[in-house]
Coordinates of C-alpha atoms and ligand atoms in Angstrom, one line a residue:
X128 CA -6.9 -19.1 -6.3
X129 CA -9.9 -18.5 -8.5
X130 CA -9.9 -19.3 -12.1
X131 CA -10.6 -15.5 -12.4
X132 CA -6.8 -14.1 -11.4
X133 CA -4.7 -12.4 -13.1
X134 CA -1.7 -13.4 -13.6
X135 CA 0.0 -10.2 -11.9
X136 CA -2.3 -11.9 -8.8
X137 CA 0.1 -15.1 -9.1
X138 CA 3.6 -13.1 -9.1
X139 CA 2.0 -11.6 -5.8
X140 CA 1.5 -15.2 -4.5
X141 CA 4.9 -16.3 -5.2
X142 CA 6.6 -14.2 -2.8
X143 CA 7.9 -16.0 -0.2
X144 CA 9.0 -12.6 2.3
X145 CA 5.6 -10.9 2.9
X146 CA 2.7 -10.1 0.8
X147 CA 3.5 -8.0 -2.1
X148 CA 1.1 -5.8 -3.7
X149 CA 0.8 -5.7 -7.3
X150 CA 2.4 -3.0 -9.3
X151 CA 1.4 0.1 -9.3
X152 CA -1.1 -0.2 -6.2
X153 CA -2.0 3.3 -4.9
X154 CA -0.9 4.1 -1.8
X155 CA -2.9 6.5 0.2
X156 CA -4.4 8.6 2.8
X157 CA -7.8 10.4 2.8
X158 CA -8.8 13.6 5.0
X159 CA -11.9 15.6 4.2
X160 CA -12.6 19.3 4.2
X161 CA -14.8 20.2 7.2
X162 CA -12.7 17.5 9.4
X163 CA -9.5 19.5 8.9
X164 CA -9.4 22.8 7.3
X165 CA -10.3 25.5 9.8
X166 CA -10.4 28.7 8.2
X167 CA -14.0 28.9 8.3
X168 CA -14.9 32.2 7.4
X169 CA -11.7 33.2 5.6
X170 CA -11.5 33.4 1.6
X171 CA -15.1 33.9 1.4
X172 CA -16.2 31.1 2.5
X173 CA -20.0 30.6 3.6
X174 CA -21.8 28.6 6.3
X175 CA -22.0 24.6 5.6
X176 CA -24.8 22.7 7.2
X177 CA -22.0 21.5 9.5
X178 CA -21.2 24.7 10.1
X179 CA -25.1 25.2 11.2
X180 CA -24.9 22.0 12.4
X181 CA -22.6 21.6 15.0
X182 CA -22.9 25.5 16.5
X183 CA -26.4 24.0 17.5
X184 CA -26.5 23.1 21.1
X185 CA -26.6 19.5 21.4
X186 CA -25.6 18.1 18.1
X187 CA -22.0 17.6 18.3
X188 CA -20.5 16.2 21.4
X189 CA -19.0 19.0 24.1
X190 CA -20.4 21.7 21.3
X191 CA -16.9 20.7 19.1
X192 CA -17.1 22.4 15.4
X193 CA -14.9 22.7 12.7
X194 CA -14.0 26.2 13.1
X195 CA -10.6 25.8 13.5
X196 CA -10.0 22.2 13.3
X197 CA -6.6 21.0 12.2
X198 CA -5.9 24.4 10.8
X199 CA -4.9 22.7 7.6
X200 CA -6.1 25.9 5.9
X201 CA -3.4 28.0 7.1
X202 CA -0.8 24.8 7.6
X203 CA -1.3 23.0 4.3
X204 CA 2.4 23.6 3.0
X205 CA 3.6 21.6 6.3
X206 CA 1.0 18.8 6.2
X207 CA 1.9 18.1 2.5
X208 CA 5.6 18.2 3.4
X209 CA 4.4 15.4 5.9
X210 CA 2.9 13.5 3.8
X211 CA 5.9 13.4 1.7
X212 CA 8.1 12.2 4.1
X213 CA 5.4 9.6 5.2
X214 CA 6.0 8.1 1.4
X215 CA 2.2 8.9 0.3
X216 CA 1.9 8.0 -3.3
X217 CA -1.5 10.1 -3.5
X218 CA -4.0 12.1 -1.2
X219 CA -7.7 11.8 -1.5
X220 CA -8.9 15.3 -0.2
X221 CA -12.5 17.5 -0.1
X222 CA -13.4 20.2 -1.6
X223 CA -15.7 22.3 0.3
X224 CA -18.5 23.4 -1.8
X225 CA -18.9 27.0 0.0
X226 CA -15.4 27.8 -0.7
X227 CA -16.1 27.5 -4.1
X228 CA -19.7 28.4 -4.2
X229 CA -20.8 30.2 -1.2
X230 CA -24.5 30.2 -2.3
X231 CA -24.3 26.9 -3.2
X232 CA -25.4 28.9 -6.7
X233 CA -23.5 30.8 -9.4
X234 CA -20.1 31.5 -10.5
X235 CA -17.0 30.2 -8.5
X236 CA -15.4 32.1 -5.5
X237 CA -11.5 33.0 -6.6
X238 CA -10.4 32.6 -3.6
X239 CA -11.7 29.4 -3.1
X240 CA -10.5 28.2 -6.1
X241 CA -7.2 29.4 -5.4
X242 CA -6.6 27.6 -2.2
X243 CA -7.1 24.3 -4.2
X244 CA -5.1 25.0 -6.5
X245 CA -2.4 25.9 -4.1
X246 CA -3.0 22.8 -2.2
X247 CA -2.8 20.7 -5.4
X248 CA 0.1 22.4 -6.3
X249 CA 2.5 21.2 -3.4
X250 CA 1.2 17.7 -3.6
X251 CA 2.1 17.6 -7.5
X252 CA 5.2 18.9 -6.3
X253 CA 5.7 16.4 -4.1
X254 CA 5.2 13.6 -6.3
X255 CA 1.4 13.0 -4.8
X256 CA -1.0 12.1 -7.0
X257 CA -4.3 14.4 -5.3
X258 CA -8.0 12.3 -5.3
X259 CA -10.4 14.9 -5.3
X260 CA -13.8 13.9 -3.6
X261 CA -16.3 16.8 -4.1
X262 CA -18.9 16.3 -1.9
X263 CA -18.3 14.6 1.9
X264 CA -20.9 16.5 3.4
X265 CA -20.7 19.9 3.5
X266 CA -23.3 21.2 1.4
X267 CA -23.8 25.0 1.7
X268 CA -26.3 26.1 4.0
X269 CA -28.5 28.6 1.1
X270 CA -28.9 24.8 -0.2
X271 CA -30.4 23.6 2.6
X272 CA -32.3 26.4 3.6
X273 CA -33.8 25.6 -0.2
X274 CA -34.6 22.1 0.8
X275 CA -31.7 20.6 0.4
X276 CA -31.2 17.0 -0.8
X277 CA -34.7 16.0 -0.5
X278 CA -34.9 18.5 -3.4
X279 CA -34.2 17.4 -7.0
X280 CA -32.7 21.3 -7.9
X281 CA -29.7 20.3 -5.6
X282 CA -28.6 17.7 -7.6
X283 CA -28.7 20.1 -10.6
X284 CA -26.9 22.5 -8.3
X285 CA -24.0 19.8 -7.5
X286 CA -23.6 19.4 -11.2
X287 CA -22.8 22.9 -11.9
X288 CA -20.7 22.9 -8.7
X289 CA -19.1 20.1 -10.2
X290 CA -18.4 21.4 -13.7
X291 CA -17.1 24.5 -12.2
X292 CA -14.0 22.7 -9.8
X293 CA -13.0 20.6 -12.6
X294 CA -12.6 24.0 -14.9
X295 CA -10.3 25.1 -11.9
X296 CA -8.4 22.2 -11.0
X297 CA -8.7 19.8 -14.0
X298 CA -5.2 20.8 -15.7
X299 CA -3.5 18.9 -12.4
X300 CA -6.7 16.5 -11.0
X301 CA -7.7 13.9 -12.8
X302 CA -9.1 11.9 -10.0
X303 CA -12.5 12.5 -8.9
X304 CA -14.4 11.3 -6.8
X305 CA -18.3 12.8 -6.6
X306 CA -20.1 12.2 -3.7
X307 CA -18.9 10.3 0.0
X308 CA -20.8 8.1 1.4
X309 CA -24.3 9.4 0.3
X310 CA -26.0 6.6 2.5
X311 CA -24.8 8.7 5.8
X312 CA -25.6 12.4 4.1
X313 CA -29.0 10.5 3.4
X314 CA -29.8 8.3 6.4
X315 CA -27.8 10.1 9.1
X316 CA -28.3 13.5 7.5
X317 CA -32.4 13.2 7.2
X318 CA -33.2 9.9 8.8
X319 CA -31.5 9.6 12.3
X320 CA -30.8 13.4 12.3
X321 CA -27.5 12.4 14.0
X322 CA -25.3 14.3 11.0
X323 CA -26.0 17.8 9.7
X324 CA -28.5 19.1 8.9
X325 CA -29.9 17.2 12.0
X326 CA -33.6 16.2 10.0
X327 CA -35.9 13.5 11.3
X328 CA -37.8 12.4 8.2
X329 CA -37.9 9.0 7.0
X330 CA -39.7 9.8 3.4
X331 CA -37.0 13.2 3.3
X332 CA -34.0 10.4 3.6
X333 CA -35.0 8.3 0.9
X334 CA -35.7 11.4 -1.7
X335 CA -32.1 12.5 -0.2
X336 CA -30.8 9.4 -1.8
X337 CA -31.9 9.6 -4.8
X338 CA -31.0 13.5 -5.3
X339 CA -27.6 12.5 -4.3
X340 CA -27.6 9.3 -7.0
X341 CA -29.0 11.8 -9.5
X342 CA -26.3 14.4 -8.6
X343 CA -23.4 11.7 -8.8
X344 CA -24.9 10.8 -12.8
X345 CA -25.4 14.3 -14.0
X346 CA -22.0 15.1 -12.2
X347 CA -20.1 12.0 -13.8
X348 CA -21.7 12.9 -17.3
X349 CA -20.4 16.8 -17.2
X350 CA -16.7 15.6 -15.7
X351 CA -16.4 13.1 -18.3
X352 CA -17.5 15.0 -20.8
X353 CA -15.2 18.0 -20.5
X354 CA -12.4 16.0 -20.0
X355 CA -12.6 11.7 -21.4
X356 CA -9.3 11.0 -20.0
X357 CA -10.3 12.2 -16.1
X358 CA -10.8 9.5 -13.9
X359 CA -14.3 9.5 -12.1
X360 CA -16.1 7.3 -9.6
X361 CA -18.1 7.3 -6.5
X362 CA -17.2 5.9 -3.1
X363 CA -20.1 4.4 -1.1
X364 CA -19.6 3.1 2.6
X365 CA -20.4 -0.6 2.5
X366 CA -21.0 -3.3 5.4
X367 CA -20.4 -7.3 5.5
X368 CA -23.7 -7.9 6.9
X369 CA -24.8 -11.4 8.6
X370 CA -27.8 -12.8 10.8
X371 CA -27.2 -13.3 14.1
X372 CA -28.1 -17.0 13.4
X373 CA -29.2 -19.4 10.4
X374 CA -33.3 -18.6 11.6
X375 CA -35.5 -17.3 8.8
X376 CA -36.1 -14.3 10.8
X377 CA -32.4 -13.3 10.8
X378 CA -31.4 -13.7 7.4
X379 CA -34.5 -11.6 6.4
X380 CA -33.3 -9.2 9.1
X381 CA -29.7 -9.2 7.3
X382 CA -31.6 -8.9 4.1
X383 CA -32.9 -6.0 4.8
X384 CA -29.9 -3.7 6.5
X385 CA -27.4 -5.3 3.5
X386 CA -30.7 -4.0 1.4
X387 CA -30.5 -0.4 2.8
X388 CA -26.8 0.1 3.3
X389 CA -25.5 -1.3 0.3
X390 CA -27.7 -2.5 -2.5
X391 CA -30.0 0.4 -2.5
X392 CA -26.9 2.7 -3.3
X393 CA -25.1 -0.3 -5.3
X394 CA -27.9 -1.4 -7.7
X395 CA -28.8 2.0 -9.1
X396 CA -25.5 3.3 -9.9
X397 CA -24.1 -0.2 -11.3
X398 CA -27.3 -1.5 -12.3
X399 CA -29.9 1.3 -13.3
X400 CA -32.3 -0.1 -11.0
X401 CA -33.9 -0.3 -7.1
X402 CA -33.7 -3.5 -5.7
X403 CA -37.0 -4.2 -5.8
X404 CA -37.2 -6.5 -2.3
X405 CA -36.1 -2.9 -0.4
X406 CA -38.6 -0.8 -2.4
X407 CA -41.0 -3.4 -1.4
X408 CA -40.0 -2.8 2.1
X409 CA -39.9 1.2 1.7
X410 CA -44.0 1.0 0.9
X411 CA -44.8 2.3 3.6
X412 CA -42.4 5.1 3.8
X413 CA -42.1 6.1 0.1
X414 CA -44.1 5.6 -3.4
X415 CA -41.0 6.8 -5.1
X416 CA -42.7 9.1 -6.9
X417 CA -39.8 11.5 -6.8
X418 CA -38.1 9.0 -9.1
X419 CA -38.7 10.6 -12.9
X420 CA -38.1 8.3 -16.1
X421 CA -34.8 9.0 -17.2
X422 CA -33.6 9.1 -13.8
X423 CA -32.0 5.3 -13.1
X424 CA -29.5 5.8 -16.3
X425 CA -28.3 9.0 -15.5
X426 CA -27.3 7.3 -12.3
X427 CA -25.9 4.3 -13.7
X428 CA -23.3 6.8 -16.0
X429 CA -20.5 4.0 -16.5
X430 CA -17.8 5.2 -14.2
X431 CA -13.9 4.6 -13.7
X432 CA -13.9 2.9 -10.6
X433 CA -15.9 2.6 -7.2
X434 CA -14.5 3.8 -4.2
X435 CA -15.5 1.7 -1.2
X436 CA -15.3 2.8 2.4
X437 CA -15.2 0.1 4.7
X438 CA -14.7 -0.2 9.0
X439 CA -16.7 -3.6 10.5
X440 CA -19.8 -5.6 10.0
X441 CA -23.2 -5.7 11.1
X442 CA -24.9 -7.8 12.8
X443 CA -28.6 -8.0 12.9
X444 CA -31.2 -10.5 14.5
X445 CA -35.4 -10.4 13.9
X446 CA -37.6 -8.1 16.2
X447 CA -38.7 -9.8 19.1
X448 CA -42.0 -10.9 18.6
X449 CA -44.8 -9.0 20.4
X450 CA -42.2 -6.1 21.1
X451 CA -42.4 -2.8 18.8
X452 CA -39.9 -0.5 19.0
X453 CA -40.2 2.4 20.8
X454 CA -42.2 5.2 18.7
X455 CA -38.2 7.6 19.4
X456 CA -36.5 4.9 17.1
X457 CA -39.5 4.2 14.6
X458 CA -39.3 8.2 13.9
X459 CA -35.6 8.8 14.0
X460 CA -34.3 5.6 12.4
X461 CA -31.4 5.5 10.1
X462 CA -33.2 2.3 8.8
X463 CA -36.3 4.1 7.2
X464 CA -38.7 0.4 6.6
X465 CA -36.8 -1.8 8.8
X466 CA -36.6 -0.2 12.4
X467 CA -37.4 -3.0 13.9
X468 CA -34.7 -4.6 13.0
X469 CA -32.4 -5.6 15.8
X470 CA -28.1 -5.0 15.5
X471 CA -26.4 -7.3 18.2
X472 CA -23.1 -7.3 19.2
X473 CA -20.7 -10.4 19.2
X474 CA -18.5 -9.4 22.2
X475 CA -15.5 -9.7 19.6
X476 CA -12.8 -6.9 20.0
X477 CA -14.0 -3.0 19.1
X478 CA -12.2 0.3 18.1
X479 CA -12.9 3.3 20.4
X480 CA -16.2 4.1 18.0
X481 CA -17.2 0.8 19.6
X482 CA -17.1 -1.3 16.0
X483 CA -16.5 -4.4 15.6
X484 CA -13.0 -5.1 14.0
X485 CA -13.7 -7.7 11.5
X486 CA -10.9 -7.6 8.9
X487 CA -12.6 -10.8 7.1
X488 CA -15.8 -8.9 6.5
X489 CA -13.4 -6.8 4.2
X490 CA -12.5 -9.7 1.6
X491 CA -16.3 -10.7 1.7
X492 CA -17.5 -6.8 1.1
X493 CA -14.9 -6.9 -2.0
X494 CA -15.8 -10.8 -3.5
X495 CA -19.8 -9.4 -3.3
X496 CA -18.9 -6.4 -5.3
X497 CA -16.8 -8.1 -7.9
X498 CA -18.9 -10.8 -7.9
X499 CA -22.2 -8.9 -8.5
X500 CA -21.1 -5.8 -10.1
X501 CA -17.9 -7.3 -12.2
X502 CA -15.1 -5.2 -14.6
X503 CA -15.3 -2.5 -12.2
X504 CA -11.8 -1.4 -10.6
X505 CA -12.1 -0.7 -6.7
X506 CA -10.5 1.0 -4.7
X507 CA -10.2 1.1 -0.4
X508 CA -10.5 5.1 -0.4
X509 CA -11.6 4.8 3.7
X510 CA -10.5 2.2 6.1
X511 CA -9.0 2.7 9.6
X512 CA -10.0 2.5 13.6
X513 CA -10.5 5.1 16.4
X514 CA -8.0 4.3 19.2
X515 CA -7.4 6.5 22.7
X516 CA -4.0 7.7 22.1
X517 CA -1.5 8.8 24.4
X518 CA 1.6 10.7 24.3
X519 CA 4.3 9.3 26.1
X520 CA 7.8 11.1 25.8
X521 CA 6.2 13.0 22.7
X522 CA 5.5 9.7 21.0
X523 CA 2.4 7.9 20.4
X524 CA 3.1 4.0 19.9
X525 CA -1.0 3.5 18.6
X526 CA -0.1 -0.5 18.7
X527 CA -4.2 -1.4 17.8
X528 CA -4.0 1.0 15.3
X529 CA -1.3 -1.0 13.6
X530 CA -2.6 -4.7 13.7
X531 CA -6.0 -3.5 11.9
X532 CA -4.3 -1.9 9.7
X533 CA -2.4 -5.0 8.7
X534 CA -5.1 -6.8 9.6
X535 CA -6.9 -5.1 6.8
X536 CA -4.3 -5.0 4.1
X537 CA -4.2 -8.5 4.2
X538 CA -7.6 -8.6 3.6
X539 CA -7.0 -6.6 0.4
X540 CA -4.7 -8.6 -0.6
X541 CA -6.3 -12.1 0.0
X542 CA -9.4 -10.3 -2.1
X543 CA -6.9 -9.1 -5.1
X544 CA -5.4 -12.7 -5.3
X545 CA -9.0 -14.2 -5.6
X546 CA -9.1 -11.8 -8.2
X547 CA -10.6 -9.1 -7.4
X548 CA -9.5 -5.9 -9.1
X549 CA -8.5 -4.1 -5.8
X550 CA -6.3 -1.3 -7.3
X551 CA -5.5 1.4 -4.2
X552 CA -5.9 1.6 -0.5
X553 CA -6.3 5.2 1.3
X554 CA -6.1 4.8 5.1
X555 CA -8.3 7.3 6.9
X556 CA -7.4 9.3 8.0
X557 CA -3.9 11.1 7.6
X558 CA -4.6 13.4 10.5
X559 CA -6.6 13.3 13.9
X560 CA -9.9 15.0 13.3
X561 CA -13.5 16.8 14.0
X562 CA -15.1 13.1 13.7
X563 CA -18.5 14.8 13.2
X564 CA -21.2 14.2 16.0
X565 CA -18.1 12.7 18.4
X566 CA -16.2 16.1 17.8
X567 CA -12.7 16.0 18.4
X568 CA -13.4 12.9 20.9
X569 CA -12.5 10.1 18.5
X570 CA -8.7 10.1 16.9
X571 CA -8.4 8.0 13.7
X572 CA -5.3 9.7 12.2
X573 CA -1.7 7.9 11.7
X574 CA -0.3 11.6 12.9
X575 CA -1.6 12.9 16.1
X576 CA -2.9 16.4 16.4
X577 CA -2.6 18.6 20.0
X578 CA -5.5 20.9 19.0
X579 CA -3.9 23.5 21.4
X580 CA -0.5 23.3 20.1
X581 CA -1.6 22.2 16.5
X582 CA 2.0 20.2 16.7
X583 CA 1.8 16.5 14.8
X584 CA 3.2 13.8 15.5
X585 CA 3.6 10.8 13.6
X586 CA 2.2 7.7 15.2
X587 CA 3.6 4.1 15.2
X588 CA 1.1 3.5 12.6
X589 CA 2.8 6.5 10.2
X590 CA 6.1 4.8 10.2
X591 CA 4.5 1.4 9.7
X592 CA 2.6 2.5 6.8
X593 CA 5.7 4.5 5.3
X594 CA 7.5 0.9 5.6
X595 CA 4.4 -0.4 3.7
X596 CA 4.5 1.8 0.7
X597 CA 8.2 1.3 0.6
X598 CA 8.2 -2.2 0.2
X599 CA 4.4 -2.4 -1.8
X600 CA 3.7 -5.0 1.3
X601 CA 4.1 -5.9 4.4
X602 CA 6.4 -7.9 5.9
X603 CA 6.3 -11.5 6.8
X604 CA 4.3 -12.0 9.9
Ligands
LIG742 C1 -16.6 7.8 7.4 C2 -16.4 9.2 6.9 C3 -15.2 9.9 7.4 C4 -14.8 9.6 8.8 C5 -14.9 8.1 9.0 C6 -14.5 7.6 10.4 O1 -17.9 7.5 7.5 O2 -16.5 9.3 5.5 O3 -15.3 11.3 7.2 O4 -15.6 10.2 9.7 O5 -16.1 7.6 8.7

């Protein structure tokens, strides 16, 4: 044990049946709005860039949307009433942004505003604590069609958004979370052009970012402002990154991805800085002139806690001498600077997204964070697998789902008794869902969802997690 644990880590050691979590460990499960809700052009609502986004031809797999989705919008009393009887402790939800602003602009949408409110309601009712996230991904279209995060105004805009939710909401959410995963809105959403809105510009991604970063500080200032005792963080998707081998080519390669995926969102809002070895490698896509002075501490507003998102590791090798890559990937790269870099695969087992399942990665990802960015609480607020489920006599018995899920919370727990402030865990996802480009192709929920039927039914890995939370553990293996 480090020198660094709590005592509250010991007690947890001592136990001989199982690991026990610490007291008061939040148990979870997260959803977001787009994935779930349906209802697409009731209660006002406007167009999202997903909404753009996957009625385009070609974008999403089989031409899925979100249009109806799980139909939480119309079923919400029944899903929280599930999540009650699964034993959820709290629920880390979306707002979406065109409910409540469908211009992206101006004062709040009633009806938008009312459905949250409703929605918070019957979790507070049900003894679950809501986690409001405000932005995972679906930024109005009038936003977009304004230049969207490549723009500084939007960040402005997500502010006022911001400001305007927690006026609505605030007397029964004090959990918030500002932006998810701003690394895919940026990289995916203007880099690869694989996530709404679908651009392909390098030198767009990288102002994205720091719009987004900038939109997180202003947002965190204004939430904890109005109300000191609110609870506000960010949750950023982070990767245990490692060279294929121990050659100087490789570790620079790994270097560089751990560079773009998680120090370049990390160092800013912990920090008040770039790292300076990734703007270095970002020359020759970006001068980061967009960056004003001023800018680096209004991202680094001190926050509650980080959220962290986690699913595998990458694992990267050096470019092959002599061999470029193909002009497609140089222009459409999610890696804006390091294209060239190679990701390999380990032939170790994969989830139906095809990632590697590496549960140790996990521990490292949390022992780098506390390590480099110490004090801060964390919290797990995604982790989880895509599996192919079947029915079979109206059950689904999701048997991979369940080992990485213990898999992974004994990760979390081997982190928390090296010391590590680990302070929740939120499975994604509570439901099957619209997994974005893969549509409805890819189920990661603990309750499966017939999208004809819109029954659920709660997977093996429901009633293993309700066992979990009971016990604040798991069992002895
Ligand atoms: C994360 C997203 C979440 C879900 C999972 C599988 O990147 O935040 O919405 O799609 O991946």
């Amino acid at each position: 044990m480090s020198s660094s644990a709590s005592p509250q880590s010991a007690q947890i050691l001592t136990e001989e049946q199982g690991l026990t979590f610490p007291p008061g460990f939040v148990w979870g499960a997260s959803t977001a709005a787009y994935q779930i809700e349906g209802g697409v052009h009731e209660g006002g609502r406007s167009a999202s860039i997903w909404d753009t986004f996957s009625h385009t031809p070609g974008r999403v797999l089989h031409g899925h949307t979100g249009d109806v989705a799980c139909d939480h919008y119309h079923r919400y009393r029944d899903d929280v009433k599930l999540m009650a009887e699964l034993g959820l402790k709290a629920y880390r939800l979306s707002v979406a942004w065109p409910r409540i602003q469908p211009d992206g602009t101006g004062p709040a949408n009633q009806a938008g505003l009312d459905f949250y409110r409703a929605l918070v309601d019957e979790l507070l009712e049900h003894g679950i604590e809501p986690w409001v996230t405000l932005y995972h991904w679906d930024l109005p279209q009038a936003l977009e069609d304004a230049g969207g995060w490549p723009v500084r105004d939007t960040a402005h805009r997500f502010a006022e958004y911001a400001e305007l939710t927690q006026r609505a909401l605030g007397d029964r959410v004090r959990h918030w979370i500002t932006l998810n995963e701003p690394w895919c809105s940026a990289f995916l959403g203007y880099g690869s052009g694989t996530h709404a809105p679908g651009r392909t510009d390098p030198p767009a991604a990288i102002r994205a970012a720091h719009h987004l970063m900038l939109g997180h500080g202003f947002a965190t200032q204004a939430l904890r402002a109005a109300a000191p005792d609110h609870e506000v963080g960010v949750t950023l998707n982070l990767y245990a990154v490692s060279p294929q081998t121990d050659s100087p080519g490789d570790a620079d390669a790994a270097r560089r991805i751990d560079g773009l995926a998680n120090r370049f969102f990390l160092d800013p809002i912990l920090r008040g800085s770039y790292p300076a070895d990734v703007v270095a490698d970002l020359a020759g896509v970006t001068d980061f002139g967009h960056v004003r002075d001023g800018d680096l501490e209004v991202v680094a507003t001190p926050m509650s806690f980080l959220g962290i998102n986690y699913y595998s590791r990458h694992v990267v090798a050096a470019p092959i001498e002599g061999v470029e890559p193909e002009p497609y990937w140089r222009a459409q790269s999610s890696w804006p600077g390091s294209e060239q870099v190679r990701f390999v695969t380990r032939g170790v087992p994969v989830t139906d997204m095809n990632w590697e399942i590496d549960a140790p990665g996990l521990v490292e990802v949390l022992q780098m964070v506390h390590r480099n960015y110490p004090e801060l609480p964390l919290y797990i607020t995604e982790n989880g697998s895509a599996f192919v489920d079947e029915v079979v006599d109206g059950e689904v018995d999701d048997v991979d789902r369940v080992a990485y899920f213990d898999a992974h919370l004994r990760a979390c727990h081997t982190a928390i008794t090296s010391g590590v402030p680990l302070r929740g865990y939120f499975a994604w996802s509570l439901l099957d869902n619209f997994e974005w480009a893969w549509g409805y192709t890819k189920r990661f929920g603990m309750v499966y969802v017939d999208y004809d039927s819109q029954l659920r039914i709660p997977k093996s890995s429901a009633k293993w997690y309700t066992e979990v939370i009971r016990r604040n553990g798991l069992a002895a293996q």
